[in-house]
C-alpha cells in the first residue's frame, strides 16, 4: 500500500497547540548541540542508557502482562541473564527487548528496512506475510517523502516551527504504520518467550499494543533521522495510545495520535535537556539552600503562636 504524506495534513498537525508546545521543548533541547563540555556529554550518554532501560521496561511489561520492575530492567541492561527470585520469563523478555532495541539503533544511519523485521522477530512479533508486506511498502513509500518534507534545510534548523514540521511528519508516518498493524492483532502470531500466540493474549488492547512495539522502535529511529529527539512511552501510555486511536477509528487517527503523543514528547525533551545540563555541585548547593529554607519556615511556624514582645531584641532566624 502506498502512503502519501499530505502536506496540508502535516501543516495542520504542526500547528496543533500541543505539537507547537512540544516543538518549543524540542528546539530548546536541540539548541544544546553540538555538546562540547565533558560533563554534558557524559550526562547525555547516561540519559541514552536510561532511555533504553525505560523503553525495554515498558515493552517487557506489555509483552508479559506481568509486574516487571525497573530494577529488573536495569539488571538485564547491565548484563544479567537471570535474576534470583524473579521469573525467568521476565528476564528472557527483557533480553529480547534489549536485542530489539539494539537492532533498531543503527537504523537512523543505515536506513535498512530489514532491521524493522529483525527487531520484530527479536520481540517475538511474527507479522504475517500480508502485514509484513504492507509495513515494508509503507516504509519504503514514505522514506523519500520524509526526506523531501522534513529533510534538507529543515533538518538543519532548530527553529520551533521547523521542529514542529519534522515532528508532525514523523507522527504522520507513525499513524500510517499503526493503522497498518493495529487491525491485525488477532492474526499476528506472538512467539516470544512470554506468549505462545495471539490466542494466549486475552486483553485485546495489549494484543494490539504488542504488535505495534516494533513500529514504536522504528518511529523513534525515524525521528533521529529527521533530527528530532527520541521519546519514551510507559506501558500504560502505550495502552492509552491504543485506546485513544481506537476511539478515533474511522475518523482522524492522526490528530488523535498527535494530540496524545505531543505533550508526552514535550515532557520527555524537557527531561532530556534537564538531564544534559545537570550539574551535581549546583544540585547539591540548591538542595542545601532548600533545606535551610524549609528549616527556617518550620522554625518560624513553630514559634508563630508566641506574641511579640516590643521590648525584646529582634533575632534573625
PDB file of C-alpha atoms in Angstrom:
ATOM      1  CA  UNK A   1       0.000   0.000   0.000  1.00  0.00           C
ATOM      2  CA  UNK A   2       1.380   3.383  -0.995  1.00  0.00           C
ATOM      3  CA  UNK A   3       1.038   6.120   1.604  1.00  0.00           C
ATOM      4  CA  UNK A   4       1.089   9.740   0.568  1.00  0.00           C
ATOM      5  CA  UNK A   5       2.176  12.185   3.252  1.00  0.00           C
ATOM      6  CA  UNK A   6      -0.309  15.000   2.870  1.00  0.00           C
ATOM      7  CA  UNK A   7       1.391  18.386   3.189  1.00  0.00           C
ATOM      8  CA  UNK A   8      -1.797  20.069   4.324  1.00  0.00           C
ATOM      9  CA  UNK A   9      -2.333  17.414   6.992  1.00  0.00           C
ATOM     10  CA  UNK A  10       1.254  17.754   8.209  1.00  0.00           C
ATOM     11  CA  UNK A  11       0.916  21.546   8.347  1.00  0.00           C
ATOM     12  CA  UNK A  12      -2.328  21.143  10.304  1.00  0.00           C
ATOM     13  CA  UNK A  13      -0.713  18.764  12.768  1.00  0.00           C
ATOM     14  CA  UNK A  14       2.336  21.014  13.133  1.00  0.00           C
ATOM     15  CA  UNK A  15       0.010  23.882  14.049  1.00  0.00           C
ATOM     16  CA  UNK A  16      -1.781  21.978  16.818  1.00  0.00           C
ATOM     17  CA  UNK A  17      -1.158  23.756  20.157  1.00  0.00           C
ATOM     18  CA  UNK A  18       0.255  20.614  21.778  1.00  0.00           C
ATOM     19  CA  UNK A  19       2.602  19.903  18.872  1.00  0.00           C
ATOM     20  CA  UNK A  20       3.765  23.525  18.752  1.00  0.00           C
ATOM     21  CA  UNK A  21       4.412  23.487  22.508  1.00  0.00           C
ATOM     22  CA  UNK A  22       6.338  20.221  22.256  1.00  0.00           C
ATOM     23  CA  UNK A  23       8.361  21.702  19.378  1.00  0.00           C
ATOM     24  CA  UNK A  24       9.432  24.543  21.684  1.00  0.00           C
ATOM     25  CA  UNK A  25      10.796  21.979  24.146  1.00  0.00           C
ATOM     26  CA  UNK A  26      12.426  20.064  21.289  1.00  0.00           C
ATOM     27  CA  UNK A  27      14.000  23.240  19.960  1.00  0.00           C
ATOM     28  CA  UNK A  28      15.421  24.071  23.398  1.00  0.00           C
ATOM     29  CA  UNK A  29      16.981  20.597  23.576  1.00  0.00           C
ATOM     30  CA  UNK A  30      18.338  20.654  20.026  1.00  0.00           C
ATOM     31  CA  UNK A  31      19.926  24.069  20.661  1.00  0.00           C
ATOM     32  CA  UNK A  32      22.394  22.428  23.081  1.00  0.00           C
ATOM     33  CA  UNK A  33      24.091  20.536  20.256  1.00  0.00           C
ATOM     34  CA  UNK A  34      26.862  20.014  19.440  1.00  0.00           C
ATOM     35  CA  UNK A  35      27.771  19.218  23.034  1.00  0.00           C
ATOM     36  CA  UNK A  36      31.313  20.269  23.908  1.00  0.00           C
ATOM     37  CA  UNK A  37      31.529  20.010  27.715  1.00  0.00           C
ATOM     38  CA  UNK A  38      32.625  16.630  29.069  1.00  0.00           C
ATOM     39  CA  UNK A  39      30.034  16.703  31.842  1.00  0.00           C
ATOM     40  CA  UNK A  40      27.197  17.319  29.399  1.00  0.00           C
ATOM     41  CA  UNK A  41      28.391  14.582  27.053  1.00  0.00           C
ATOM     42  CA  UNK A  42      28.587  12.174  29.990  1.00  0.00           C
ATOM     43  CA  UNK A  43      25.115  13.230  31.132  1.00  0.00           C
ATOM     44  CA  UNK A  44      23.756  12.637  27.628  1.00  0.00           C
ATOM     45  CA  UNK A  45      25.301   9.182  27.499  1.00  0.00           C
ATOM     46  CA  UNK A  46      23.673   8.348  30.844  1.00  0.00           C
ATOM     47  CA  UNK A  47      20.344   9.658  29.542  1.00  0.00           C
ATOM     48  CA  UNK A  48      20.621   7.381  26.481  1.00  0.00           C
ATOM     49  CA  UNK A  49      21.311   4.361  28.707  1.00  0.00           C
ATOM     50  CA  UNK A  50      18.391   5.243  30.961  1.00  0.00           C
ATOM     51  CA  UNK A  51      16.148   5.696  27.923  1.00  0.00           C
ATOM     52  CA  UNK A  52      16.884   2.155  26.756  1.00  0.00           C
ATOM     53  CA  UNK A  53      16.150   0.799  30.235  1.00  0.00           C
ATOM     54  CA  UNK A  54      12.833   2.660  30.336  1.00  0.00           C
ATOM     55  CA  UNK A  55      11.790   1.560  26.835  1.00  0.00           C
ATOM     56  CA  UNK A  56      12.669  -2.101  27.425  1.00  0.00           C
ATOM     57  CA  UNK A  57      10.938  -1.979  30.807  1.00  0.00           C
ATOM     58  CA  UNK A  58       7.720  -0.747  29.159  1.00  0.00           C
ATOM     59  CA  UNK A  59       7.966  -3.299  26.353  1.00  0.00           C
ATOM     60  CA  UNK A  60       8.520  -6.197  28.761  1.00  0.00           C
ATOM     61  CA  UNK A  61       5.513  -5.209  30.877  1.00  0.00           C
ATOM     62  CA  UNK A  62       3.325  -5.243  27.765  1.00  0.00           C
ATOM     63  CA  UNK A  63       4.790  -8.455  26.343  1.00  0.00           C
ATOM     64  CA  UNK A  64       4.468 -10.407  29.593  1.00  0.00           C
ATOM     65  CA  UNK A  65       1.496  -8.730  31.231  1.00  0.00           C
ATOM     66  CA  UNK A  66       3.463  -9.150  34.468  1.00  0.00           C
ATOM     67  CA  UNK A  67       4.835  -6.764  37.082  1.00  0.00           C
ATOM     68  CA  UNK A  68       8.246  -6.177  35.532  1.00  0.00           C
ATOM     69  CA  UNK A  69      10.141  -3.747  37.779  1.00  0.00           C
ATOM     70  CA  UNK A  70      12.613  -1.055  36.855  1.00  0.00           C
ATOM     71  CA  UNK A  71      15.385  -2.879  38.798  1.00  0.00           C
ATOM     72  CA  UNK A  72      14.620  -5.942  36.634  1.00  0.00           C
ATOM     73  CA  UNK A  73      15.182  -3.842  33.523  1.00  0.00           C
ATOM     74  CA  UNK A  74      18.340  -2.262  34.934  1.00  0.00           C
ATOM     75  CA  UNK A  75      19.867  -5.617  35.903  1.00  0.00           C
ATOM     76  CA  UNK A  76      19.257  -7.081  32.447  1.00  0.00           C
ATOM     77  CA  UNK A  77      20.579  -3.963  30.712  1.00  0.00           C
ATOM     78  CA  UNK A  78      23.734  -4.297  32.796  1.00  0.00           C
ATOM     79  CA  UNK A  79      24.215  -7.872  31.563  1.00  0.00           C
ATOM     80  CA  UNK A  80      22.225 -10.167  33.845  1.00  0.00           C
ATOM     81  CA  UNK A  81      20.743 -13.248  32.172  1.00  0.00           C
ATOM     82  CA  UNK A  82      18.964 -14.372  35.324  1.00  0.00           C
ATOM     83  CA  UNK A  83      17.732 -12.622  38.462  1.00  0.00           C
ATOM     84  CA  UNK A  84      17.398 -14.617  41.692  1.00  0.00           C
ATOM     85  CA  UNK A  85      13.791 -14.758  42.816  1.00  0.00           C
ATOM     86  CA  UNK A  86      12.392 -13.342  39.585  1.00  0.00           C
ATOM     87  CA  UNK A  87      10.568 -15.307  36.843  1.00  0.00           C
ATOM     88  CA  UNK A  88      12.908 -16.308  34.027  1.00  0.00           C
ATOM     89  CA  UNK A  89      10.211 -15.321  31.511  1.00  0.00           C
ATOM     90  CA  UNK A  90      10.621 -11.710  32.626  1.00  0.00           C
ATOM     91  CA  UNK A  91      14.399 -11.867  32.218  1.00  0.00           C
ATOM     92  CA  UNK A  92      14.106 -13.530  28.806  1.00  0.00           C
ATOM     93  CA  UNK A  93      11.613 -10.920  27.626  1.00  0.00           C
ATOM     94  CA  UNK A  94      13.844  -8.082  28.803  1.00  0.00           C
ATOM     95  CA  UNK A  95      16.767  -9.676  26.958  1.00  0.00           C
ATOM     96  CA  UNK A  96      14.600  -9.856  23.825  1.00  0.00           C
ATOM     97  CA  UNK A  97      13.528  -6.222  24.222  1.00  0.00           C
ATOM     98  CA  UNK A  98      17.156  -5.102  24.537  1.00  0.00           C
ATOM     99  CA  UNK A  99      18.071  -7.158  21.475  1.00  0.00           C
ATOM    100  CA  UNK A 100      15.300  -5.438  19.500  1.00  0.00           C
ATOM    101  CA  UNK A 101      16.351  -2.002  20.774  1.00  0.00           C
ATOM    102  CA  UNK A 102      19.994  -2.591  19.836  1.00  0.00           C
ATOM    103  CA  UNK A 103      18.931  -3.932  16.439  1.00  0.00           C
ATOM    104  CA  UNK A 104      16.981  -0.774  15.582  1.00  0.00           C
ATOM    105  CA  UNK A 105      19.667   1.565  16.955  1.00  0.00           C
ATOM    106  CA  UNK A 106      21.532   1.540  13.652  1.00  0.00           C
ATOM    107  CA  UNK A 107      18.541   2.415  11.508  1.00  0.00           C
ATOM    108  CA  UNK A 108      18.973   6.195  11.600  1.00  0.00           C
ATOM    109  CA  UNK A 109      22.338   5.779   9.865  1.00  0.00           C
ATOM    110  CA  UNK A 110      21.771   2.736   7.640  1.00  0.00           C
ATOM    111  CA  UNK A 111      18.122   3.144   6.676  1.00  0.00           C
ATOM    112  CA  UNK A 112      17.937  -0.654   6.297  1.00  0.00           C
ATOM    113  CA  UNK A 113      14.215  -1.546   6.339  1.00  0.00           C
ATOM    114  CA  UNK A 114      15.041  -5.148   7.213  1.00  0.00           C
ATOM    115  CA  UNK A 115      16.058  -4.004  10.697  1.00  0.00           C
ATOM    116  CA  UNK A 116      12.378  -3.385  11.488  1.00  0.00           C
ATOM    117  CA  UNK A 117      11.578  -7.022  10.831  1.00  0.00           C
ATOM    118  CA  UNK A 118      14.667  -8.203  12.687  1.00  0.00           C
ATOM    119  CA  UNK A 119      13.522  -6.176  15.700  1.00  0.00           C
ATOM    120  CA  UNK A 120      10.024  -7.620  15.404  1.00  0.00           C
ATOM    121  CA  UNK A 121      11.476 -11.121  15.346  1.00  0.00           C
ATOM    122  CA  UNK A 122      13.557 -10.374  18.440  1.00  0.00           C
ATOM    123  CA  UNK A 123      10.396  -9.247  20.239  1.00  0.00           C
ATOM    124  CA  UNK A 124       8.572 -12.391  19.166  1.00  0.00           C
ATOM    125  CA  UNK A 125       6.144 -10.421  16.977  1.00  0.00           C
ATOM    126  CA  UNK A 126       5.542 -12.612  13.953  1.00  0.00           C
ATOM    127  CA  UNK A 127       3.688 -10.404  11.477  1.00  0.00           C
ATOM    128  CA  UNK A 128       2.034 -12.492   8.795  1.00  0.00           C
ATOM    129  CA  UNK A 129       3.160 -12.062   5.188  1.00  0.00           C
ATOM    130  CA  UNK A 130       0.392  -9.564   4.374  1.00  0.00           C
ATOM    131  CA  UNK A 131       1.199  -7.300   7.317  1.00  0.00           C
ATOM    132  CA  UNK A 132       4.933  -7.569   6.698  1.00  0.00           C
ATOM    133  CA  UNK A 133       4.479  -6.641   3.036  1.00  0.00           C
ATOM    134  CA  UNK A 134       2.264  -3.689   3.983  1.00  0.00           C
ATOM    135  CA  UNK A 135       4.771  -2.439   6.565  1.00  0.00           C
ATOM    136  CA  UNK A 136       7.664  -2.760   4.117  1.00  0.00           C
ATOM    137  CA  UNK A 137       5.789  -0.990   1.318  1.00  0.00           C
ATOM    138  CA  UNK A 138       4.613   1.763   3.641  1.00  0.00           C
ATOM    139  CA  UNK A 139       8.111   2.414   4.993  1.00  0.00           C
ATOM    140  CA  UNK A 140       9.661   2.447   1.523  1.00  0.00           C
ATOM    141  CA  UNK A 141       6.957   4.762   0.168  1.00  0.00           C
ATOM    142  CA  UNK A 142       7.310   7.314   2.968  1.00  0.00           C
ATOM    143  CA  UNK A 143      11.108   7.425   3.279  1.00  0.00           C
ATOM    144  CA  UNK A 144      11.623   9.565   0.173  1.00  0.00           C
ATOM    145  CA  UNK A 145       8.689  11.755   1.176  1.00  0.00           C
ATOM    146  CA  UNK A 146      10.098  12.210   4.669  1.00  0.00           C
ATOM    147  CA  UNK A 147      13.381  13.350   3.150  1.00  0.00           C
ATOM    148  CA  UNK A 148      11.517  15.812   0.944  1.00  0.00           C
ATOM    149  CA  UNK A 149       9.174  17.094   3.669  1.00  0.00           C
ATOM    150  CA  UNK A 150      11.439  17.059   6.719  1.00  0.00           C
ATOM    151  CA  UNK A 151      14.929  16.886   5.259  1.00  0.00           C
ATOM    152  CA  UNK A 152      17.124  19.456   3.575  1.00  0.00           C
ATOM    153  CA  UNK A 153      17.056  22.895   5.135  1.00  0.00           C
ATOM    154  CA  UNK A 154      14.530  21.848   7.778  1.00  0.00           C
ATOM    155  CA  UNK A 155      16.807  19.086   9.063  1.00  0.00           C
ATOM    156  CA  UNK A 156      19.475  21.643   9.855  1.00  0.00           C
ATOM    157  CA  UNK A 157      17.085  24.022  11.616  1.00  0.00           C
ATOM    158  CA  UNK A 158      16.374  24.084  15.326  1.00  0.00           C
ATOM    159  CA  UNK A 159      13.683  26.725  14.977  1.00  0.00           C
ATOM    160  CA  UNK A 160      10.471  25.648  16.726  1.00  0.00           C
ATOM    161  CA  UNK A 161       8.378  25.983  13.562  1.00  0.00           C
ATOM    162  CA  UNK A 162      10.736  23.701  11.626  1.00  0.00           C
ATOM    163  CA  UNK A 163      10.967  21.248  14.525  1.00  0.00           C
ATOM    164  CA  UNK A 164       7.149  21.145  14.553  1.00  0.00           C
ATOM    165  CA  UNK A 165       7.057  20.213  10.844  1.00  0.00           C
ATOM    166  CA  UNK A 166       9.583  17.399  11.308  1.00  0.00           C
ATOM    167  CA  UNK A 167       7.775  16.164  14.405  1.00  0.00           C
ATOM    168  CA  UNK A 168       4.433  16.257  12.574  1.00  0.00           C
ATOM    169  CA  UNK A 169       5.941  14.344   9.654  1.00  0.00           C
ATOM    170  CA  UNK A 170       7.182  11.591  11.972  1.00  0.00           C
ATOM    171  CA  UNK A 171       3.759  11.491  13.644  1.00  0.00           C
ATOM    172  CA  UNK A 172       2.111  11.053  10.235  1.00  0.00           C
ATOM    173  CA  UNK A 173       4.386   8.100   9.473  1.00  0.00           C
ATOM    174  CA  UNK A 174       3.699   6.645  12.921  1.00  0.00           C
ATOM    175  CA  UNK A 175      -0.045   6.957  12.406  1.00  0.00           C
ATOM    176  CA  UNK A 176       0.106   5.312   8.965  1.00  0.00           C
ATOM    177  CA  UNK A 177       2.094   2.340  10.245  1.00  0.00           C
ATOM    178  CA  UNK A 178      -0.036   1.916  13.363  1.00  0.00           C
ATOM    179  CA  UNK A 179      -3.059   1.768  11.049  1.00  0.00           C
ATOM    180  CA  UNK A 180      -1.317  -0.989   9.082  1.00  0.00           C
ATOM    181  CA  UNK A 181      -0.588  -3.251  12.042  1.00  0.00           C
ATOM    182  CA  UNK A 182      -3.268  -2.448  14.625  1.00  0.00           C
ATOM    183  CA  UNK A 183      -6.063  -4.067  12.645  1.00  0.00           C
ATOM    184  CA  UNK A 184      -4.204  -7.379  12.544  1.00  0.00           C
ATOM    185  CA  UNK A 185      -3.611  -8.077  16.240  1.00  0.00           C
ATOM    186  CA  UNK A 186      -5.820 -11.167  16.168  1.00  0.00           C
ATOM    187  CA  UNK A 187      -3.975 -12.746  13.230  1.00  0.00           C
ATOM    188  CA  UNK A 188      -0.419 -11.928  14.180  1.00  0.00           C
ATOM    189  CA  UNK A 189       1.487 -14.689  15.923  1.00  0.00           C
ATOM    190  CA  UNK A 190       3.279 -13.876  19.154  1.00  0.00           C
ATOM    191  CA  UNK A 191       6.123 -16.327  19.514  1.00  0.00           C
ATOM    192  CA  UNK A 192       8.417 -14.676  22.072  1.00  0.00           C
ATOM    193  CA  UNK A 193       9.414 -16.020  25.493  1.00  0.00           C
ATOM    194  CA  UNK A 194       6.324 -14.640  27.235  1.00  0.00           C
ATOM    195  CA  UNK A 195       3.485 -15.779  24.965  1.00  0.00           C
ATOM    196  CA  UNK A 196       2.906 -18.610  22.528  1.00  0.00           C
ATOM    197  CA  UNK A 197       0.435 -16.990  20.138  1.00  0.00           C
ATOM    198  CA  UNK A 198      -2.244 -14.326  19.898  1.00  0.00           C
ATOM    199  CA  UNK A 199      -4.831 -16.668  21.434  1.00  0.00           C
ATOM    200  CA  UNK A 200      -2.853 -16.509  24.689  1.00  0.00           C
ATOM    201  CA  UNK A 201      -3.424 -12.763  24.936  1.00  0.00           C
ATOM    202  CA  UNK A 202      -6.839 -12.234  26.477  1.00  0.00           C
ATOM    203  CA  UNK A 203      -6.618  -8.455  26.565  1.00  0.00           C
ATOM    204  CA  UNK A 204      -7.317  -7.109  23.081  1.00  0.00           C
ATOM    205  CA  UNK A 205      -5.664  -3.756  23.852  1.00  0.00           C
ATOM    206  CA  UNK A 206      -2.491  -5.495  24.994  1.00  0.00           C
ATOM    207  CA  UNK A 207      -2.546  -7.733  21.921  1.00  0.00           C
ATOM    208  CA  UNK A 208      -2.745  -4.629  19.740  1.00  0.00           C
ATOM    209  CA  UNK A 209      -0.026  -2.939  21.771  1.00  0.00           C
ATOM    210  CA  UNK A 210       2.280  -5.927  21.303  1.00  0.00           C
ATOM    211  CA  UNK A 211       2.110  -5.844  17.500  1.00  0.00           C
ATOM    212  CA  UNK A 212       2.818  -2.093  17.500  1.00  0.00           C
ATOM    213  CA  UNK A 213       6.042  -2.302  19.533  1.00  0.00           C
ATOM    214  CA  UNK A 214       8.373  -2.719  16.509  1.00  0.00           C
ATOM    215  CA  UNK A 215       6.668   0.312  14.930  1.00  0.00           C
ATOM    216  CA  UNK A 216       7.352   2.430  18.016  1.00  0.00           C
ATOM    217  CA  UNK A 217      11.032   1.451  17.842  1.00  0.00           C
ATOM    218  CA  UNK A 218      11.166   2.300  14.143  1.00  0.00           C
ATOM    219  CA  UNK A 219       9.488   5.692  14.556  1.00  0.00           C
ATOM    220  CA  UNK A 220      11.925   6.630  17.322  1.00  0.00           C
ATOM    221  CA  UNK A 221      14.789   5.982  14.909  1.00  0.00           C
ATOM    222  CA  UNK A 222      12.956   7.851  12.158  1.00  0.00           C
ATOM    223  CA  UNK A 223      12.756  10.843  14.490  1.00  0.00           C
ATOM    224  CA  UNK A 224      16.509  10.660  14.979  1.00  0.00           C
ATOM    225  CA  UNK A 225      16.901  10.523  11.197  1.00  0.00           C
ATOM    226  CA  UNK A 226      14.785  13.704  10.984  1.00  0.00           C
ATOM    227  CA  UNK A 227      16.817  15.447  13.710  1.00  0.00           C
ATOM    228  CA  UNK A 228      14.010  15.006  16.242  1.00  0.00           C
ATOM    229  CA  UNK A 229      14.945  13.593  19.665  1.00  0.00           C
ATOM    230  CA  UNK A 230      13.709  10.154  20.672  1.00  0.00           C
ATOM    231  CA  UNK A 231      10.882   9.736  23.162  1.00  0.00           C
ATOM    232  CA  UNK A 232       9.721   7.053  25.598  1.00  0.00           C
ATOM    233  CA  UNK A 233       6.198   5.891  26.408  1.00  0.00           C
ATOM    234  CA  UNK A 234       5.467   3.842  29.507  1.00  0.00           C
ATOM    235  CA  UNK A 235       3.481   0.632  29.131  1.00  0.00           C
ATOM    236  CA  UNK A 236       0.378   2.412  30.409  1.00  0.00           C
ATOM    237  CA  UNK A 237       0.865   5.258  27.941  1.00  0.00           C
ATOM    238  CA  UNK A 238       1.239   2.796  25.056  1.00  0.00           C
ATOM    239  CA  UNK A 239      -2.038   1.161  26.072  1.00  0.00           C
ATOM    240  CA  UNK A 240      -3.696   4.574  26.380  1.00  0.00           C
ATOM    241  CA  UNK A 241      -2.439   5.474  22.897  1.00  0.00           C
ATOM    242  CA  UNK A 242      -4.033   2.288  21.542  1.00  0.00           C
ATOM    243  CA  UNK A 243      -7.303   3.170  23.303  1.00  0.00           C
ATOM    244  CA  UNK A 244      -7.213   6.774  22.073  1.00  0.00           C
ATOM    245  CA  UNK A 245      -6.707   5.640  18.498  1.00  0.00           C
ATOM    246  CA  UNK A 246      -9.442   3.004  18.797  1.00  0.00           C
ATOM    247  CA  UNK A 247     -11.932   5.661  19.865  1.00  0.00           C
ATOM    248  CA  UNK A 248     -10.975   7.703  16.792  1.00  0.00           C
ATOM    249  CA  UNK A 249     -11.232   4.716  14.428  1.00  0.00           C
ATOM    250  CA  UNK A 250     -12.861   5.630  11.143  1.00  0.00           C
ATOM    251  CA  UNK A 251     -12.235   9.297  11.844  1.00  0.00           C
ATOM    252  CA  UNK A 252      -9.000  11.222  12.335  1.00  0.00           C
ATOM    253  CA  UNK A 253      -6.498   8.876  13.970  1.00  0.00           C
ATOM    254  CA  UNK A 254      -3.605  11.180  13.037  1.00  0.00           C
ATOM    255  CA  UNK A 255      -4.951  14.053  15.118  1.00  0.00           C
ATOM    256  CA  UNK A 256      -5.754  11.674  17.982  1.00  0.00           C
ATOM    257  CA  UNK A 257      -2.236  10.234  17.819  1.00  0.00           C
ATOM    258  CA  UNK A 258      -0.605  13.665  17.661  1.00  0.00           C
ATOM    259  CA  UNK A 259      -2.648  15.152  20.480  1.00  0.00           C
ATOM    260  CA  UNK A 260      -1.841  12.209  22.739  1.00  0.00           C
ATOM    261  CA  UNK A 261       1.878  11.904  21.979  1.00  0.00           C
ATOM    262  CA  UNK A 262       2.767  15.618  21.750  1.00  0.00           C
ATOM    263  CA  UNK A 263       2.642  16.506  25.485  1.00  0.00           C
ATOM    264  CA  UNK A 264       4.496  13.301  26.339  1.00  0.00           C
ATOM    265  CA  UNK A 265       7.197  14.189  23.806  1.00  0.00           C
ATOM    266  CA  UNK A 266       7.461  17.731  25.167  1.00  0.00           C
ATOM    267  CA  UNK A 267       7.885  16.430  28.723  1.00  0.00           C
ATOM    268  CA  UNK A 268      10.493  13.902  27.556  1.00  0.00           C
ATOM    269  CA  UNK A 269      12.507  16.547  25.718  1.00  0.00           C
ATOM    270  CA  UNK A 270      12.393  18.860  28.732  1.00  0.00           C
ATOM    271  CA  UNK A 271      13.644  15.995  30.891  1.00  0.00           C
ATOM    272  CA  UNK A 272      16.391  15.206  28.372  1.00  0.00           C
ATOM    273  CA  UNK A 273      17.562  18.839  28.400  1.00  0.00           C
ATOM    274  CA  UNK A 274      17.493  18.998  32.204  1.00  0.00           C
ATOM    275  CA  UNK A 275      19.469  15.740  32.380  1.00  0.00           C
ATOM    276  CA  UNK A 276      22.110  17.032  29.964  1.00  0.00           C
ATOM    277  CA  UNK A 277      22.515  20.295  31.898  1.00  0.00           C
ATOM    278  CA  UNK A 278      22.521  18.632  35.326  1.00  0.00           C
ATOM    279  CA  UNK A 279      25.461  19.716  37.470  1.00  0.00           C
ATOM    280  CA  UNK A 280      25.999  17.747  40.709  1.00  0.00           C
ATOM    281  CA  UNK A 281      27.702  20.647  42.508  1.00  0.00           C
ATOM    282  CA  UNK A 282      24.903  23.074  41.651  1.00  0.00           C
ATOM    283  CA  UNK A 283      22.303  20.456  42.553  1.00  0.00           C
ATOM    284  CA  UNK A 284      23.957  19.915  45.959  1.00  0.00           C
ATOM    285  CA  UNK A 285      24.084  23.672  46.570  1.00  0.00           C
ATOM    286  CA  UNK A 286      20.441  24.107  45.584  1.00  0.00           C
ATOM    287  CA  UNK A 287      19.378  21.200  47.804  1.00  0.00           C
ATOM    288  CA  UNK A 288      21.247  22.740  50.755  1.00  0.00           C
ATOM    289  CA  UNK A 289      19.587  26.119  50.176  1.00  0.00           C
ATOM    290  CA  UNK A 290      16.152  24.477  50.005  1.00  0.00           C
ATOM    291  CA  UNK A 291      16.827  22.548  53.229  1.00  0.00           C
ATOM    292  CA  UNK A 292      17.835  25.763  55.004  1.00  0.00           C
ATOM    293  CA  UNK A 293      14.717  27.497  53.705  1.00  0.00           C
ATOM    294  CA  UNK A 294      12.476  24.664  54.929  1.00  0.00           C
ATOM    295  CA  UNK A 295      14.188  24.672  58.333  1.00  0.00           C
ATOM    296  CA  UNK A 296      13.646  28.418  58.700  1.00  0.00           C
ATOM    297  CA  UNK A 297       9.998  28.096  57.689  1.00  0.00           C
ATOM    298  CA  UNK A 298       9.488  25.214  60.139  1.00  0.00           C
ATOM    299  CA  UNK A 299      11.138  27.169  62.936  1.00  0.00           C
ATOM    300  CA  UNK A 300       9.058  30.239  62.185  1.00  0.00           C
ATOM    301  CA  UNK A 301       5.876  28.149  62.181  1.00  0.00           C
ATOM    302  CA  UNK A 302       6.834  26.522  65.490  1.00  0.00           C
ATOM    303  CA  UNK A 303       7.037  29.873  67.273  1.00  0.00           C
ATOM    304  CA  UNK A 304       4.305  31.640  65.323  1.00  0.00           C
ATOM    305  CA  UNK A 305       1.913  31.386  68.307  1.00  0.00           C
ATOM    306  CA  UNK A 306       4.270  33.366  70.567  1.00  0.00           C
ATOM    307  CA  UNK A 307       3.310  37.034  70.726  1.00  0.00           C
ATOM    308  CA  UNK A 308       5.988  39.588  70.021  1.00  0.00           C
ATOM    309  CA  UNK A 309       7.478  41.490  72.970  1.00  0.00           C
ATOM    310  CA  UNK A 310       8.034  45.078  71.852  1.00  0.00           C
ATOM    311  CA  UNK A 311      10.928  45.390  74.284  1.00  0.00           C
ATOM    312  CA  UNK A 312      12.646  42.196  73.128  1.00  0.00           C
ATOM    313  CA  UNK A 313      15.686  42.317  70.894  1.00  0.00           C
ATOM    314  CA  UNK A 314      14.986  41.098  67.319  1.00  0.00           C
ATOM    315  CA  UNK A 315      16.620  37.784  66.494  1.00  0.00           C
ATOM    316  CA  UNK A 316      17.279  36.825  62.886  1.00  0.00           C
ATOM    317  CA  UNK A 317      16.083  33.284  62.152  1.00  0.00           C
TER     318      UNK A 317
END
